[in-house]
C-alpha positions as a printed Julia matrix, in Angstrom:
287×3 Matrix{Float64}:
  58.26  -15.02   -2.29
  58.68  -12.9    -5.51
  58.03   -8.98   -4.95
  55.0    -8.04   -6.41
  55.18   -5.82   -9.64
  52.95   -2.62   -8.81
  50.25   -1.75  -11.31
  49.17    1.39  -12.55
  46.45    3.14  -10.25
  43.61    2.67  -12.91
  41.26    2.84  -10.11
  41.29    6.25   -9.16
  39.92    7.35  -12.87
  36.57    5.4   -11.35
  36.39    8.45   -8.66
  34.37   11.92   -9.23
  36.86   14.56  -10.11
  36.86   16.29   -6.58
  37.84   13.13   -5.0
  40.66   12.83   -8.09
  42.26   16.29   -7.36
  42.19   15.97   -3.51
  43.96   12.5    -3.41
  46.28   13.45   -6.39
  47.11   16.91   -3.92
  47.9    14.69   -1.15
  49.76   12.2    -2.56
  51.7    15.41   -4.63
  52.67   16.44   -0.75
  54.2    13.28   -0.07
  56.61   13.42   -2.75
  57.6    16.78   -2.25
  59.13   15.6     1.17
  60.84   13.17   -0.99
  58.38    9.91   -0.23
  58.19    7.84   -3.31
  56.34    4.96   -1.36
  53.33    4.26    1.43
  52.21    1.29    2.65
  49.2     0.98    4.59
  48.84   -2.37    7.2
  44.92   -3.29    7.37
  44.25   -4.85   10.9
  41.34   -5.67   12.97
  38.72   -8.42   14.03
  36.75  -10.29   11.02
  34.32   -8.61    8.96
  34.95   -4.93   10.19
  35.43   -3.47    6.84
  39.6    -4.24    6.54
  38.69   -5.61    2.94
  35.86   -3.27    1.91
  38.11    0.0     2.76
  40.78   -1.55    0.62
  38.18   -1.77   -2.24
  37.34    2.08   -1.38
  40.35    3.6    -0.94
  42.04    1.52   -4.6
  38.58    2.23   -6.56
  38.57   -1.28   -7.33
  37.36   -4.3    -6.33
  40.52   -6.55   -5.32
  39.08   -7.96   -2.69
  36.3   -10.43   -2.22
  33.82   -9.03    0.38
  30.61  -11.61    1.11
  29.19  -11.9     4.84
  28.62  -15.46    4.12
  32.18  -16.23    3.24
  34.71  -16.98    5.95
  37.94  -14.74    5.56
  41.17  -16.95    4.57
  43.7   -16.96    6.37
  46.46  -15.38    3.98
  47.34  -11.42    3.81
  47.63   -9.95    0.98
  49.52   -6.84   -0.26
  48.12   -4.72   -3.27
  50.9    -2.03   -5.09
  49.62    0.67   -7.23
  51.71    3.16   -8.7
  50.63    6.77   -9.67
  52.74    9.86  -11.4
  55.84    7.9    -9.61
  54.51    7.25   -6.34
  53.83    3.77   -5.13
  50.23    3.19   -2.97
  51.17   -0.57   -1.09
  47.74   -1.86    1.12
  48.24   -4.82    2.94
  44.79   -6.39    3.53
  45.15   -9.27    6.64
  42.98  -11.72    7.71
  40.64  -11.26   11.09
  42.45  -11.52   14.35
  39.46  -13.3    16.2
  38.23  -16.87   15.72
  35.88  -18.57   18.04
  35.85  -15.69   20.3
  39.81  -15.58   20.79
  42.98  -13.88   19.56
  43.81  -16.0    16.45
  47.21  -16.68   17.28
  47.78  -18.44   14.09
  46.31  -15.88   12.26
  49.22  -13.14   13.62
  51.93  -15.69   12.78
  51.15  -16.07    9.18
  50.81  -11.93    8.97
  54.42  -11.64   10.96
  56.02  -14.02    8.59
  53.95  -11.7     5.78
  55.5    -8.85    6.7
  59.02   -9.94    6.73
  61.13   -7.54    5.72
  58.54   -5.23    4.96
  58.64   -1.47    6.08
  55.08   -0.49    7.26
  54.33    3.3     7.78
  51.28    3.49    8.95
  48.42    0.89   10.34
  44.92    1.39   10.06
  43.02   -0.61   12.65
  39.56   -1.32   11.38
  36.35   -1.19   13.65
  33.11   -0.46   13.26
  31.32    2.18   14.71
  27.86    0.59   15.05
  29.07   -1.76   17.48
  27.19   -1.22   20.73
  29.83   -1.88   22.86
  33.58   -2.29   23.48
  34.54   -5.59   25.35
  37.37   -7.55   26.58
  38.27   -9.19   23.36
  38.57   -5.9    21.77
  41.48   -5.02   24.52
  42.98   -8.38   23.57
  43.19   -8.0    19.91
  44.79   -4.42   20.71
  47.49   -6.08   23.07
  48.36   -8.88   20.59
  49.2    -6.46   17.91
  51.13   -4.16   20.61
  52.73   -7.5    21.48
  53.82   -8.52   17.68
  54.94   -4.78   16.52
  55.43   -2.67   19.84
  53.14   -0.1    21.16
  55.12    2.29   18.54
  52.63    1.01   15.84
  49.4     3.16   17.45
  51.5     6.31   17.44
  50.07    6.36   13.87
  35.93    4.72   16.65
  34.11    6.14   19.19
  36.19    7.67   22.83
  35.74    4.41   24.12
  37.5     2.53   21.26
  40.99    4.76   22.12
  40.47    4.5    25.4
  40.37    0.37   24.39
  43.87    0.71   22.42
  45.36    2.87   25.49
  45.17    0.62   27.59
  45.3    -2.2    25.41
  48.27   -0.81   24.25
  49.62    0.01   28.26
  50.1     3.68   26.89
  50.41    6.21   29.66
  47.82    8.85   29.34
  50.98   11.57   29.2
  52.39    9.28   25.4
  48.52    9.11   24.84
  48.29   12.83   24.59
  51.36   13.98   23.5
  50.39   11.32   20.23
  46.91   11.64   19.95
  46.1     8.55   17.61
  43.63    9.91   14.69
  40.15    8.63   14.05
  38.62    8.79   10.35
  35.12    8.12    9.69
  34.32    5.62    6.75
  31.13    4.47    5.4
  31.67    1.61    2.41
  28.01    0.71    2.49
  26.32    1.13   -1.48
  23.58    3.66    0.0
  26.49    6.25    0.81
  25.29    9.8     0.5
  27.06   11.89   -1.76
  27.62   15.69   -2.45
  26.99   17.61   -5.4
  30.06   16.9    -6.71
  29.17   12.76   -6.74
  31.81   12.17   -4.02
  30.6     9.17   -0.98
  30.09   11.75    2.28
  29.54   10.67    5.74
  26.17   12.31    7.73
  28.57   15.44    8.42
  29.05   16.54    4.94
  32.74   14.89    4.86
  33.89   13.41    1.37
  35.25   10.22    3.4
  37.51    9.19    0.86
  40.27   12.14    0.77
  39.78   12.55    4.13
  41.18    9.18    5.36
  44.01    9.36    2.63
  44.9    12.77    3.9
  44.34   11.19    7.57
  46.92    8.66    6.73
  49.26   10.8     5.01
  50.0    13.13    7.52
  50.17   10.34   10.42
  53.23    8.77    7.84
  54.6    12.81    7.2
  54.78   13.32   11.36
  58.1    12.16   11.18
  57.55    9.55   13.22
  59.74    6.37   11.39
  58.28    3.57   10.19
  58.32   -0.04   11.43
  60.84   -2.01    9.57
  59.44   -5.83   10.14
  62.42   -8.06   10.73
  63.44  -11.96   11.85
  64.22  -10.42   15.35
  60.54   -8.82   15.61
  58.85  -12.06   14.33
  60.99  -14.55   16.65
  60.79  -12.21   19.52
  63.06  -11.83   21.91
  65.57  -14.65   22.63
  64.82  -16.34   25.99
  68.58  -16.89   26.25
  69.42  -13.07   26.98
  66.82  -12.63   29.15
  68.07  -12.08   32.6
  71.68  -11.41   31.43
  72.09   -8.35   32.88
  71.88   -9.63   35.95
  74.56  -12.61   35.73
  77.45  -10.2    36.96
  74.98   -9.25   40.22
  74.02  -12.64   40.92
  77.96  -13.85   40.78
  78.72  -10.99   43.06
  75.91  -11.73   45.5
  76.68  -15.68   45.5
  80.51  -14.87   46.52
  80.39  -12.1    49.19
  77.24  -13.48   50.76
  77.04  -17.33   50.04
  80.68  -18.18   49.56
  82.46  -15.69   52.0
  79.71  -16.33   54.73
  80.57  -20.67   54.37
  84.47  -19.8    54.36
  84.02  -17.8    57.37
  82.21  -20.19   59.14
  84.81  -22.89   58.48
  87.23  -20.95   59.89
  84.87  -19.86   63.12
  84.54  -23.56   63.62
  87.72  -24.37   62.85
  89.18  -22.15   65.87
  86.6   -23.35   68.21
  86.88  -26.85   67.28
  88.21  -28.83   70.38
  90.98  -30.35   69.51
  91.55  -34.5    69.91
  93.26  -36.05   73.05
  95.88  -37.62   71.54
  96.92  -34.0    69.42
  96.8   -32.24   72.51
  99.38  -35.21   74.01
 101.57  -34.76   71.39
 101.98  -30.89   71.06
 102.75  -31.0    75.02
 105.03  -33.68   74.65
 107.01  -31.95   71.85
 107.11  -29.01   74.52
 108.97  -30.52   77.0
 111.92  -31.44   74.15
């Protein structure tokens, strides 16, 4: 597959001037410590938002958002480029179908990703969900599964408490990397401020804030996942266990090998011997 040309970040010209300033400061930060790229990996169950936030965050509408329309089943990765810095968004499709962990669906975004670099990922949920259940702790291990529990060191307390142990984090890596929450609200009946920017109930422009969330996740210094044939294939059945070849040999010869050659030779020394042997040995005595 062709790499996708990047296009200019028209989009952000469609924001109030406030917003403007704040994302153009943070993305100004980002180059200073020499990082000409970011690219942002969308995941979570259907119709969360995954699609709607890319619309927010771009200023544009590049993807189709209808709740009567079933989401397809291919990513896709949107590139726009601003005063030399490069904004990549991959948008995936939901992880659930049916009530299970699409396992399909994770396939086609592994082979997506190939030999893509991924900085940060931004799992979707919402918030007005009354609950957190079981499936939400499997969708959480399937993506710890495909990328490594590395990719949450990047909702409500219950929702982390979901990925922690979705994730098998100990609650010593959970705290030393707290993973960072950031409100969104994409509905058309937003508030806004004086200054015309969308704000969520606490006063917070939304907007910046999750691009400045974001940004300082990818400027941690933590690296960035680098998605190659060896993470899509897994690992190779064929090594598993090999460590443990040299042990095995060693336990199959001093306690399987050397026990049956010592008890050949205990039952070759107690062994009574035939009639006719003992005849001849006494007979070759007496010459």
């Amino acid at each position: 597959m062709a790499a996708q040309v990047p296009r200019e970040w028209t989009g952000i010209q469609q924001f109030p001037v406030a917003t403007q300033n704040k994302l153009h400061e943070i993305l100004g930060k980002l180059k200073l410590e020499n990082a000409s790229t970011l690219t942002i990996l969308l995941m979570g169950k259907g119709g969360v938002g995954k699609s709607s936030t890319l619309n927010s965050i771009l200023g544009e509408r590049v993807a189709t958002v209808s709740a009567f329309q079933s989401e397809g089943l291919r990513p896709m990765m949107c590139s726009r480029t601003r005063a030399g810095f490069t904004l990549n968004i991959i948008d995936t499709p939901g992880l659930v179908e049916g009530g299970y962990v699409n396992e399909q669906a994770i396939e086609i975004i592994k082979r997506f990703l190939l030999n893509k670099t991924i900085d940060v990922l931004l799992y979707v949920d919402r918030l007005d969900a009354y609950r957190v259940d079981n499936l939400d702790k499997q969708v959480i291990k399937a993506i710890t599964d495909t990328f490594g529990k590395r990719i949450w060191q990047r909702r409500s307390e219950t929702l982390l408490k979901c990925i922690r142990m979705g994730a098998r984090i100990k609650m010593q890596e959970f705290e030393d990397s707290p993973i960072p929450v950031a409100l969104v609200e994409n509905s058309g009946r937003c508030n806004t401020n004086s200054d015309g920017e969308k704000i969520l109930p606490s006063g917070i422009a939304w907007i910046p804030n999750l691009v400045e969330v974001v940004t300082t996740v990818s400027a941690k210094g933590s690296k960035p996942i680098t998605v190659d044939q060896k993470l899509i294939e897994g690992p190779n059945p064929n090594e598993r266990g090999k460590f443990f070849i040299p042990l095995i040999l060693a336990f199959q010869y001093f306690f399987i090998i050397k026990g049956i050659q010592r008890t050949i030779k205990r039952d070759i020394e107690t062994e009574k011997r035939p009639a006719w042997e003992t005849w001849a040995s006494q007979k070759a005595d007496r010459f």
